[in-house]
Amino acid sequence: MYAPTSTNSPRSGPTSDESSVDFGGLTDFDGAGEILRAWGNGLRPDPDLTVSEWADRHRMLSGRASAEPGRYRTVRTPYMREIMDRLSPGDPTQRVVFMKAAQVGATEAGNNWIGFAIHQAPGPMLAVQPTVELAKRNSRQRIDPLIDESPELRERVKPARSRDAGNTMLSKEFAGGILIMTGANSAVGLRSTPARYIFLDEVDAYPASADEEGDPVTLAEARSLTFAHRRKVFLVSTPTIRGLSRIEREYEASDQRRFFVPCPHCGAMQWLKFDRLRWQKGRPETAEYHCEGCDQPIGEHHKTAMLEGGEWRANAVAADPTTVGYHLSALYSPIGWLSWERIVRAWDAAQGSDEAIKAFRNTILGETWVETGEAPDWQRLYDRRERWTSGTVPAGGLFLTAGADVQKDRIEVDVWAWGRGLESWLVDHVVIEGGPDRHDAWSELTALLDRSWPHERGAHLRIARLAIDTGYEAPAVYSWSRAQGFGQVSPVKGVEGFNRSSPVSGPTFVDATEGGKRLRRGARLWTVAVSTFKAETYRFLRLARPTDEEMAEGAAFPPGSVHLPHWVENEWLKQFVAEQLVTVRTKRGFARLEWQKLRERNEALDCRVYARAAAWIAGADRWPDEKWRDLEDQLGAAPTDTDPAGQINRPGQAPQGKRRSDWLGRRGGWF
């Protein structure tokens, strides 16, 4: 055994902190002091930090992912302190629900929690975004910068370029745990591994079912049950529609906390409400908040002090004592983010548009939108019919789509013209006798694709895109659609419920058989959340219309207005308003919205939904102003020829502003 020759060497002896420990002379060598100090530091437990304390000490915000790069400061958003600390292991809370406005710092708080878990309390974690694609984007834009900018995390998660690093786009391994990122549309991702921590972001944008295997929130939370009281679940979302909103349902089952702030004048504690925000008409810059106690106006410059003095207060008794719930509007947004003036401007700009007011309530007030699904009176629609030349597209219509409903003994088709703001005109109603087993019926439908309708300005428009329902005799629909080309024909499948992420999803390749032969690649099928477009149609039908006097003075119809021609019959109108949105109770007692028929036949409403889906697929909901101007310019030009989508085209030229490479063939158009 090695025996030291000296125990008094000054360069290798223990430091004063270690002098009381007898190592039997085993420290008599160069570097012994450094080793002992490192050993001592390793035995010392990590500081007992909460999530907010960890964020203030270790979190760095990257310029790639934050408008305010640098060290994270909880004092910037004091309302997030308690929410983050509820996610700390020392807190008994198991589920934290946060119903909030957009851009109030909720996602960064969730990322703080991820960083805390990696550094301080490692364990398996599941982070769920609405879709797998959004999960990948979140990984690149937020999680990678979170790790790269914080040294404590960077040394625990190896760089992706390292061999066997365990660091991929959707998976980050670290000592003692792993972070799995997935989408709510992937049942495989939701059931992949047990998870102690679950971060469910934007739950109202989740699909109703993950790969038809059940509610994504339920599937995800089931991953944490084996961790019992040690589990933590964080549900975050901007709300959507009353009766369908997951986050509202969870919030109402919680203790419903609001953030109370003091009045700088009288000290009265209150939570901020939009109806207490006052301003002079036409002058949003005069916006001030009026105290509930003294009714004195509060300037926005007081907000920082008010937030610092704020506190969360429960307003209900939670059904589950381990769940706490929070609600926050953008009225609390810190100075430099969303000001009261900008909120007022957004409110003023939203007037006259249900869609804009809905977005305001969801994203700024953090409240649900009450969808009115009462069927309009068909007789009132009859009285509002308009007269224009039969079979002609009115001046405001810029392109055509069609919706086809396949029945046992007929195919019904409605052709709609669409203009700016999704203003629409019913151009034609066609009934093709004979069901899908009649060859001539498909030939007549094919001929309809080649037909053109004269435009009031002299052009001739053809159907840019036709959406056809696959609910009856799907193989026959797939076969016909494939023969016509998916550039102009879109097979669609209607599903119940309001899809919060997108009313139309796809396309997906579906298996199909043709003459008994299995096709390697099936038809391109689009999935349509029919409830969304039905509610939109009823909302558009309720829009106030300008009077004759107002129109004579130049007033225009509001965006979304639906124009029905004088030739439309009573039966069609009754079908158009044949359903009503009602609230029903599930077996678990939760409320949900459901469309129910008021009469058996509803083909007109279905065809409208499919034609609207065709407009969405064509891209009309996402077109910039330049595209609309381009369509208007083409229709205003001298009509010399028409392109396959029905747009004006001069001889030998592609449509204005388009390249020949944008064309999709004989019927494809450039949508």
XYZ file of C-alpha atoms in Angstrom:
671
model
C 0.000 0.000 0.000
C 1.181 3.483 -0.772
C 2.433 5.314 2.350
C 3.033 9.064 2.076
C 6.451 10.276 3.168
C 5.117 13.610 4.330
C 1.763 14.834 5.624
C 2.661 18.503 5.931
C 3.251 19.576 2.378
C 1.673 23.044 2.028
C 0.902 22.635 -1.693
C -1.112 19.442 -1.251
C -2.587 19.681 2.221
C -6.294 20.071 2.740
C -7.887 23.500 2.757
C -9.216 24.957 5.965
C -12.724 23.712 5.045
C -11.449 20.131 4.856
C -8.968 20.232 7.749
C -11.391 18.524 10.101
C -11.616 15.493 7.838
C -8.953 12.817 8.324
C -8.057 11.169 5.015
C -5.183 9.145 6.445
C -2.648 11.065 4.386
C -4.240 10.014 1.102
C -4.418 13.620 -0.081
C -0.711 14.238 -0.237
C -0.442 14.790 -3.986
C -0.775 17.612 -6.486
C -4.370 18.714 -7.141
C -5.820 16.992 -4.090
C -7.475 20.222 -2.932
C -9.277 20.741 -6.223
C -10.498 17.142 -6.204
C -11.814 17.469 -2.672
C -13.624 20.682 -3.477
C -15.225 19.133 -6.568
C -16.187 16.091 -4.529
C -17.740 18.287 -1.882
C -19.669 20.264 -4.468
C -21.002 17.025 -5.904
C -22.328 15.968 -2.503
C -23.976 19.341 -1.944
C -27.688 19.177 -2.961
C -28.998 21.492 -5.657
C -30.660 24.619 -4.309
C -34.350 24.107 -3.568
C -35.692 26.405 -6.287
C -39.194 26.945 -7.600
C -39.754 27.112 -11.347
C -39.924 30.922 -11.311
C -36.743 31.180 -9.216
C -34.970 28.816 -11.578
C -36.099 30.871 -14.571
C -34.829 34.114 -13.024
C -31.477 32.512 -12.224
C -30.804 30.316 -15.266
C -33.157 31.098 -18.178
C -31.797 33.074 -21.110
C -34.093 34.194 -23.934
C -32.746 33.875 -27.451
C -33.165 36.537 -30.094
C -34.441 33.735 -32.342
C -37.470 33.096 -30.162
C -38.112 36.254 -28.156
C -38.812 39.922 -28.802
C -36.924 40.712 -25.570
C -33.751 38.591 -25.630
C -31.591 38.323 -22.550
C -32.169 37.045 -19.045
C -35.717 35.985 -18.253
C -37.343 38.132 -15.578
C -40.518 36.953 -13.876
C -41.090 40.523 -12.685
C -41.924 41.372 -16.311
C -45.029 39.161 -16.078
C -45.738 38.871 -12.326
C -48.976 36.993 -12.956
C -46.948 34.014 -14.223
C -45.054 33.531 -10.934
C -47.732 31.574 -9.096
C -48.641 29.555 -12.198
C -45.021 28.454 -12.680
C -44.506 27.726 -8.982
C -47.532 25.427 -8.964
C -45.522 23.281 -11.375
C -42.658 22.941 -8.871
C -42.219 19.477 -7.283
C -42.731 20.903 -3.785
C -46.253 22.087 -4.584
C -49.054 19.518 -4.096
C -50.960 20.686 -7.200
C -51.143 17.999 -9.886
C -53.036 19.807 -12.672
C -52.679 23.470 -13.688
C -55.232 24.920 -16.138
C -54.534 28.250 -17.847
C -57.224 29.827 -20.072
C -55.669 32.949 -21.479
C -55.396 35.532 -24.219
C -52.724 35.220 -26.884
C -49.194 36.447 -26.193
C -49.263 36.827 -22.411
C -46.159 34.689 -21.784
C -47.800 31.300 -21.177
C -45.682 29.291 -23.617
C -42.445 30.753 -22.219
C -43.619 29.777 -18.738
C -44.130 26.247 -20.016
C -40.640 26.284 -21.515
C -39.272 27.465 -18.157
C -40.884 24.398 -16.651
C -39.213 22.182 -19.252
C -35.821 23.741 -18.476
C -36.402 23.370 -14.734
C -37.263 19.687 -15.119
C -34.135 18.993 -17.177
C -31.893 20.769 -14.671
C -33.513 20.316 -11.259
C -36.051 17.496 -11.260
C -35.391 15.168 -14.221
C -38.038 12.746 -15.315
C -39.939 11.703 -18.439
C -41.841 14.641 -19.974
C -44.391 14.813 -22.792
C -44.975 18.121 -24.626
C -47.964 18.114 -26.983
C -48.747 20.627 -29.739
C -51.915 20.534 -31.899
C -50.103 18.733 -34.737
C -46.825 16.913 -35.254
C -45.747 19.625 -37.695
C -46.296 22.307 -35.043
C -44.355 20.172 -32.571
C -41.398 20.143 -34.980
C -41.637 23.895 -35.463
C -41.812 24.459 -31.705
C -38.756 22.255 -31.239
C -36.740 24.314 -33.725
C -37.957 27.755 -32.692
C -38.293 27.411 -28.919
C -36.854 24.233 -27.409
C -33.519 24.313 -29.238
C -32.898 27.988 -28.264
C -33.993 27.170 -24.693
C -31.228 24.570 -24.468
C -28.593 26.444 -26.477
C -28.860 29.699 -24.507
C -28.772 28.149 -21.003
C -25.384 26.613 -20.042
C -26.970 24.430 -17.343
C -29.183 22.815 -19.965
C -26.597 22.716 -22.714
C -24.287 20.531 -20.647
C -27.119 18.093 -19.879
C -28.501 17.682 -23.410
C -25.820 16.657 -25.856
C -25.741 18.439 -29.217
C -27.695 16.799 -32.005
C -24.537 16.262 -34.039
C -23.056 13.949 -31.401
C -23.231 10.243 -32.064
C -25.758 8.502 -29.790
C -26.721 11.910 -28.371
C -30.395 11.087 -28.026
C -31.097 14.581 -29.331
C -33.500 14.581 -32.285
C -36.178 16.910 -33.570
C -38.866 15.394 -31.330
C -36.814 13.806 -28.563
C -34.297 15.264 -26.099
C -32.578 12.869 -23.710
C -30.891 14.050 -20.528
C -29.622 12.440 -17.345
C -32.605 11.001 -15.505
C -35.235 11.733 -18.117
C -36.366 12.431 -21.648
C -38.480 15.094 -23.351
C -40.831 13.702 -26.004
C -42.559 16.197 -28.302
C -45.514 15.153 -30.419
C -48.783 16.321 -31.951
C -52.311 15.768 -30.672
C -53.128 14.235 -34.069
C -50.733 11.323 -33.443
C -52.109 8.568 -31.238
C -48.750 6.764 -31.454
C -46.939 9.792 -30.046
C -49.461 10.220 -27.225
C -49.118 6.660 -25.988
C -45.399 6.287 -26.611
C -44.080 6.430 -23.043
C -45.101 7.043 -19.407
C -44.594 10.674 -18.427
C -44.326 12.356 -15.059
C -44.671 15.817 -16.620
C -47.183 16.666 -19.374
C -47.322 20.042 -21.133
C -50.477 20.361 -23.274
C -50.224 23.569 -25.306
C -53.186 25.140 -27.180
C -55.560 22.296 -26.318
C -58.509 23.986 -28.046
C -56.719 23.485 -31.353
C -56.448 19.715 -30.787
C -58.514 17.490 -33.073
C -61.575 15.818 -31.584
C -59.816 12.458 -31.804
C -56.219 11.334 -32.281
C -56.217 8.951 -35.242
C -59.771 7.980 -34.219
C -58.458 6.505 -30.960
C -60.005 9.012 -28.569
C -59.623 12.449 -27.022
C -55.955 13.564 -27.214
C -56.036 15.189 -23.748
C -57.366 12.005 -22.150
C -54.807 9.865 -23.994
C -51.950 12.145 -22.943
C -52.974 12.415 -19.297
C -53.250 8.635 -19.070
C -49.442 8.553 -19.522
C -48.999 10.206 -16.098
C -51.300 8.114 -13.923
C -48.580 5.722 -12.732
C -46.729 8.668 -11.155
C -49.708 9.291 -8.823
C -49.246 12.413 -6.668
C -45.845 13.193 -8.230
C -47.294 13.960 -11.637
C -47.700 17.469 -13.073
C -50.026 18.368 -15.968
C -50.082 21.872 -17.484
C -53.028 22.615 -19.812
C -52.773 25.912 -21.712
C -54.909 27.419 -24.440
C -56.621 30.382 -25.961
C -60.338 29.436 -25.847
C -62.580 29.018 -28.880
C -66.314 28.229 -28.959
C -68.599 27.999 -25.921
C -69.665 24.410 -25.380
C -66.736 23.028 -27.391
C -63.769 24.657 -25.697
C -61.649 22.135 -23.818
C -59.834 24.805 -21.834
C -63.088 26.476 -20.738
C -64.457 23.117 -19.612
C -61.331 22.462 -17.567
C -61.299 26.012 -16.163
C -64.933 25.824 -15.072
C -64.181 22.572 -13.225
C -61.282 24.275 -11.374
C -61.227 26.906 -8.616
C -61.426 29.632 -11.327
C -58.724 32.077 -10.253
C -58.578 35.691 -11.446
C -55.676 38.091 -11.076
C -56.722 40.938 -8.774
C -54.742 44.184 -8.968
C -54.929 47.307 -6.774
C -56.302 50.632 -7.921
C -53.505 53.237 -7.714
C -56.032 55.773 -6.375
C -58.112 53.943 -3.741
C -56.328 50.590 -3.447
C -59.454 48.555 -4.267
C -58.520 45.070 -5.519
C -60.242 44.020 -8.752
C -59.729 41.874 -11.817
C -59.639 43.741 -15.109
C -62.735 43.685 -17.327
C -63.040 45.008 -20.858
C -66.264 46.903 -20.133
C -64.356 49.058 -17.603
C -62.040 50.295 -20.372
C -63.328 53.670 -21.600
C -62.265 55.964 -24.451
C -63.508 58.845 -26.529
C -65.210 57.735 -29.712
C -62.759 57.626 -32.577
C -59.770 58.273 -30.270
C -58.331 54.957 -29.031
C -55.299 56.815 -27.633
C -57.572 58.153 -24.841
C -58.241 54.656 -23.457
C -58.240 54.499 -19.648
C -59.427 51.928 -17.151
C -62.073 52.995 -14.647
C -61.802 51.588 -11.130
C -64.748 49.578 -9.824
C -64.291 51.145 -6.381
C -63.798 54.874 -6.956
C -64.568 55.069 -10.718
C -61.437 57.141 -11.203
C -59.642 56.746 -14.554
C -56.414 54.740 -14.423
C -53.736 55.498 -16.993
C -51.819 52.601 -18.490
C -48.556 53.895 -16.995
C -49.876 52.599 -13.640
C -50.056 49.033 -14.968
C -46.523 47.974 -13.953
C -47.121 48.847 -10.287
C -50.573 47.297 -10.407
C -49.191 44.008 -11.730
C -46.485 43.943 -9.061
C -49.166 44.348 -6.382
C -51.503 41.773 -7.903
C -52.517 38.394 -6.547
C -54.501 35.391 -7.728
C -57.820 34.765 -5.979
C -60.024 31.708 -6.326
C -63.673 32.302 -7.211
C -65.018 28.751 -7.002
C -64.441 25.373 -5.380
C -62.640 22.927 -7.663
C -64.230 19.581 -8.411
C -60.729 18.102 -7.987
C -58.732 19.653 -5.106
C -55.458 18.873 -6.907
C -56.456 21.093 -9.869
C -56.083 24.878 -9.981
C -57.298 27.079 -12.823
C -56.305 30.549 -14.019
C -57.825 33.026 -16.473
C -56.053 36.066 -17.914
C -56.929 38.574 -20.634
C -54.600 40.763 -22.688
C -55.642 43.747 -20.548
C -52.843 42.577 -18.217
C -50.238 42.578 -20.998
C -47.065 44.327 -19.719
C -46.080 47.791 -20.858
C -44.440 47.499 -24.268
C -46.472 44.478 -25.344
C -50.176 44.893 -26.208
C -51.375 48.313 -25.048
C -54.901 49.328 -24.095
C -54.869 51.646 -27.105
C -54.161 48.766 -29.484
C -56.873 46.688 -27.813
C -59.373 49.478 -28.427
C -58.252 49.806 -32.040
C -58.716 46.049 -32.506
C -62.218 46.287 -31.037
C -63.200 49.192 -33.280
C -61.799 47.422 -36.343
C -63.778 44.266 -35.512
C -67.163 45.973 -35.557
C -69.457 44.700 -38.275
C -67.753 41.318 -38.581
C -68.728 38.379 -36.398
C -65.510 36.614 -37.371
C -63.395 39.561 -36.223
C -65.317 39.931 -32.953
C -64.956 36.196 -32.372
C -61.178 36.475 -32.840
C -61.123 39.486 -30.489
C -62.945 37.625 -27.729
C -60.753 34.540 -28.125
C -57.310 36.056 -28.545
C -57.542 39.344 -26.600
C -60.150 38.738 -23.901
C -59.331 35.048 -23.534
C -63.042 34.233 -23.559
C -65.140 31.797 -25.556
C -67.375 32.812 -28.423
C -71.064 31.958 -28.208
C -72.011 30.428 -31.544
C -75.589 31.226 -32.530
C -76.899 28.275 -34.494
C -80.553 29.218 -34.814
C -81.803 28.468 -38.300
C -82.818 31.641 -40.157
C -86.415 31.789 -41.301
C -86.570 30.487 -44.861
C -89.392 32.921 -45.644
C -87.177 35.839 -44.670
C -84.551 34.529 -47.102
C -87.275 34.243 -49.738
C -88.124 37.912 -49.278
C -84.454 38.866 -49.559
C -83.898 37.199 -52.917
C -82.187 39.390 -55.484
C -82.724 39.772 -59.199
C -79.902 39.438 -61.676
C -79.736 37.785 -65.078
C -80.239 34.034 -64.678
C -77.089 31.980 -65.166
C -74.892 35.082 -64.978
C -72.140 35.733 -62.456
C -72.661 39.146 -60.773
C -69.904 41.745 -60.947
C -68.555 41.003 -57.459
C -68.025 37.294 -58.153
C -64.394 36.592 -59.021
C -64.222 32.783 -59.216
C -66.555 29.776 -59.055
C -66.624 26.666 -56.908
C -69.198 23.900 -56.725
C -70.392 21.444 -54.118
C -71.772 18.050 -55.177
C -73.884 15.803 -52.956
C -74.199 12.205 -54.160
C -77.536 10.551 -53.382
C -78.900 7.117 -54.210
C -80.950 8.338 -57.172
C -79.356 11.682 -58.106
C -76.388 14.014 -57.818
C -77.176 17.553 -56.706
C -74.723 20.356 -57.501
C -74.729 23.996 -56.456
C -72.386 26.486 -58.131
C -71.326 29.490 -56.036
C -69.422 32.617 -57.043
C -67.032 34.124 -54.492
C -65.722 37.634 -54.105
C -63.686 39.662 -51.650
C -64.405 38.995 -47.998
C -66.024 35.674 -49.006
C -69.114 37.458 -50.278
C -70.989 34.823 -52.297
C -73.697 34.425 -54.953
C -75.637 31.276 -55.837
C -75.110 31.010 -59.588
C -76.688 27.673 -60.491
C -78.466 24.649 -59.037
C -78.181 21.418 -61.036
C -79.868 18.073 -60.379
C -78.393 15.129 -62.299
C -80.865 12.266 -62.353
C -79.537 8.833 -61.600
C -77.282 7.650 -58.821
C -73.604 6.688 -58.848
C -74.399 3.357 -60.540
C -75.576 5.199 -63.678
C -72.716 5.902 -66.076
C -74.533 8.779 -67.784
C -74.819 10.599 -64.451
C -71.042 10.788 -64.174
C -70.816 11.901 -67.804
C -73.204 14.773 -67.086
C -71.163 15.752 -64.029
C -68.028 15.719 -66.181
C -69.758 17.963 -68.718
C -70.562 20.388 -65.901
C -66.825 20.836 -65.303
C -66.432 21.923 -68.923
C -69.342 24.335 -68.813
C -68.826 28.090 -68.432
C -71.040 30.818 -66.969
C -71.057 34.357 -68.388
C -69.778 37.092 -66.110
C -71.499 40.441 -65.907
C -68.318 42.082 -67.215
C -68.254 39.929 -70.328
C -65.924 37.096 -69.356
C -66.857 33.441 -69.063
C -65.974 31.586 -65.851
C -65.638 27.863 -65.322
C -65.617 25.973 -62.048
C -62.226 26.481 -60.436
C -62.754 23.593 -58.024
C -65.550 21.143 -57.286
C -65.785 19.385 -53.910
C -67.758 16.147 -53.987
C -68.996 14.218 -50.967
C -67.717 10.661 -50.497
C -70.284 9.634 -47.888
C -72.240 7.494 -50.370
C -70.555 5.053 -52.777
C -67.068 6.352 -52.054
C -65.253 4.016 -54.522
C -67.329 5.380 -57.430
C -66.614 8.961 -56.322
C -62.875 8.225 -56.027
C -62.804 6.640 -59.481
C -64.560 9.585 -61.156
C -62.452 12.150 -59.297
C -59.247 10.421 -60.332
C -60.338 10.458 -63.941
C -61.024 14.219 -63.860
C -57.826 15.126 -62.033
C -57.409 16.318 -58.471
C -56.386 19.779 -59.648
C -60.046 20.620 -60.217
C -61.958 17.946 -58.263
C -61.601 17.401 -54.516
C -63.264 14.399 -52.866
C -64.295 15.421 -49.353
C -65.347 13.631 -46.204
C -67.482 15.563 -43.732
C -66.839 15.056 -40.024
C -68.865 16.417 -37.140
C -67.471 18.920 -34.720
C -65.662 22.220 -35.014
C -62.048 21.712 -36.049
C -60.144 24.387 -34.150
C -56.866 24.151 -36.012
C -58.271 24.169 -39.549
C -61.768 23.617 -40.971
C -60.254 21.568 -43.808
C -57.369 19.138 -43.459
C -55.544 16.994 -45.954
C -55.302 15.786 -48.514
C -54.568 12.204 -47.545
C -54.238 9.266 -49.897
C -57.010 6.766 -49.248
C -57.199 3.184 -50.413
C -59.588 2.610 -53.277
C -60.512 -0.259 -55.537
C -61.222 -0.020 -59.219
C -62.475 -3.145 -60.940
C -61.390 -5.165 -57.929
C -57.781 -4.010 -58.250
C -56.057 -2.445 -55.271
C -54.513 0.895 -56.191
C -51.045 1.688 -54.919
C -51.998 5.290 -54.170
C -55.596 6.169 -53.414
C -57.613 9.273 -54.093
C -56.681 12.590 -52.488
C -59.311 12.949 -49.785
C -59.949 16.182 -47.851
C -61.560 16.122 -44.406
C -64.058 18.923 -43.731
C -65.299 20.018 -40.297
C -68.827 20.657 -41.536
C -69.953 22.293 -38.276
C -67.516 25.133 -38.838
C -68.861 26.011 -42.285
C -72.505 25.524 -41.285
C -72.083 27.960 -38.410
C -70.270 30.387 -40.708
C -73.082 30.193 -43.286
C -75.755 30.942 -40.694
C -73.640 33.778 -39.339
C -73.311 35.244 -42.844
C -77.071 34.922 -43.393
C -77.719 37.028 -40.270
C -75.557 39.936 -41.440
C -77.354 43.274 -41.689
C -77.752 44.429 -45.272
C -77.633 48.034 -46.452
C -80.909 49.703 -47.334
C -81.692 50.905 -50.846
C -80.980 54.458 -49.697
C -77.612 53.462 -48.233
C -76.691 51.572 -51.385
C -77.616 54.598 -53.474
C -75.085 56.536 -51.396
C -72.381 53.966 -52.125
C -72.734 51.617 -49.152
C -71.465 48.060 -49.741
C -72.644 44.701 -48.468
C -70.653 43.500 -45.444
C -68.007 40.796 -45.986
C -69.514 37.320 -46.070
C -72.915 38.433 -47.376
C -74.861 35.631 -49.073
C -76.815 36.598 -52.209
C -79.645 34.340 -53.364
C -81.184 34.709 -56.861
C -84.843 35.345 -57.579
C -85.249 31.942 -59.263
C -84.418 29.897 -56.156
C -87.404 27.814 -55.007
C -89.024 27.353 -51.596
C -87.819 23.763 -51.293
C -84.200 24.788 -51.831
C -84.495 27.535 -49.195
C -85.971 25.089 -46.696
C -83.056 22.718 -47.315
C -80.606 25.608 -46.917
C -81.734 26.210 -43.304
C -82.658 22.610 -42.475
C -80.410 22.238 -39.414
C -79.998 23.920 -36.057
C -77.118 24.022 -33.589
C -78.168 22.774 -30.164
C -76.403 22.103 -26.878
C -76.490 18.510 -25.668
C -75.076 16.853 -22.574
C -72.614 13.975 -22.756
C -72.760 10.954 -20.446
C -70.128 12.639 -18.276
C -72.301 15.727 -17.952
C -70.249 18.010 -20.219
C -72.020 20.306 -22.680
C -71.251 20.073 -26.365
C -72.708 21.560 -29.524
C -74.362 19.401 -32.139
C -76.121 20.085 -35.442
C -79.554 18.495 -35.644
C -81.908 18.343 -38.615
C -85.181 20.262 -38.487
C -86.322 18.438 -41.627
C -85.078 15.381 -43.471
C -83.721 16.942 -46.666
C -80.697 19.254 -46.312
C -78.881 18.891 -49.651
C -78.733 22.651 -50.261
C -76.891 23.216 -46.974
C -74.540 20.308 -47.642
C -73.734 21.549 -51.149
C -73.010 25.020 -49.751
C -70.621 23.510 -47.191
C -68.790 21.547 -49.895
C -68.562 24.571 -52.200
C -67.220 26.604 -49.271
C -64.661 23.857 -48.569
C -63.653 24.030 -52.237
C -63.019 27.771 -51.853
C -60.896 27.052 -48.785
C -58.921 24.373 -50.654
C -58.452 26.826 -53.527
C -56.825 29.162 -51.005
C -59.362 32.017 -50.901
C -59.112 32.285 -47.094
C -55.377 32.914 -47.375
C -55.064 35.032 -50.511
C -53.337 38.402 -50.097
C -54.927 41.587 -51.396
C -52.695 41.407 -54.474
C -54.348 38.156 -55.563
C -57.827 39.644 -55.305
C -56.719 42.709 -57.273
C -55.235 40.423 -59.907
C -58.584 38.632 -60.309
C -60.412 41.945 -60.521
C -57.973 43.265 -63.112
C -58.393 40.170 -65.248
C -62.166 40.368 -65.196
C -62.010 44.073 -66.024
C -59.843 43.479 -69.110
C -61.217 43.092 -72.616
C -62.416 39.479 -72.875
C -60.398 37.736 -75.538
C -59.986 34.276 -74.080
C -60.462 32.417 -70.825
C -58.118 30.168 -68.957
C -59.156 26.724 -67.696
C -60.163 28.144 -64.286
C -62.367 30.715 -65.984
C -60.032 33.719 -65.699
C -59.378 36.247 -68.467
C -56.347 35.435 -70.538
C -54.980 37.295 -73.557
C -53.993 35.126 -76.532
C -50.679 33.407 -75.991
C -50.265 34.699 -72.441
C -50.557 33.214 -68.984
C -52.856 35.062 -66.545
C -51.549 38.402 -65.360
C -48.835 38.033 -62.760
C -48.582 34.245 -63.305
C -45.979 32.085 -65.002
C -46.790 29.293 -67.421
C -45.215 26.914 -64.906
C -48.057 27.749 -62.478
C -50.559 25.920 -64.698
C -51.777 22.495 -63.655
C -53.075 21.277 -66.978
C -56.335 21.330 -68.896
C -58.544 21.982 -65.885
C -56.127 22.743 -63.105
C -56.115 26.536 -63.006
C -53.676 28.245 -60.672
C -55.443 27.934 -57.364
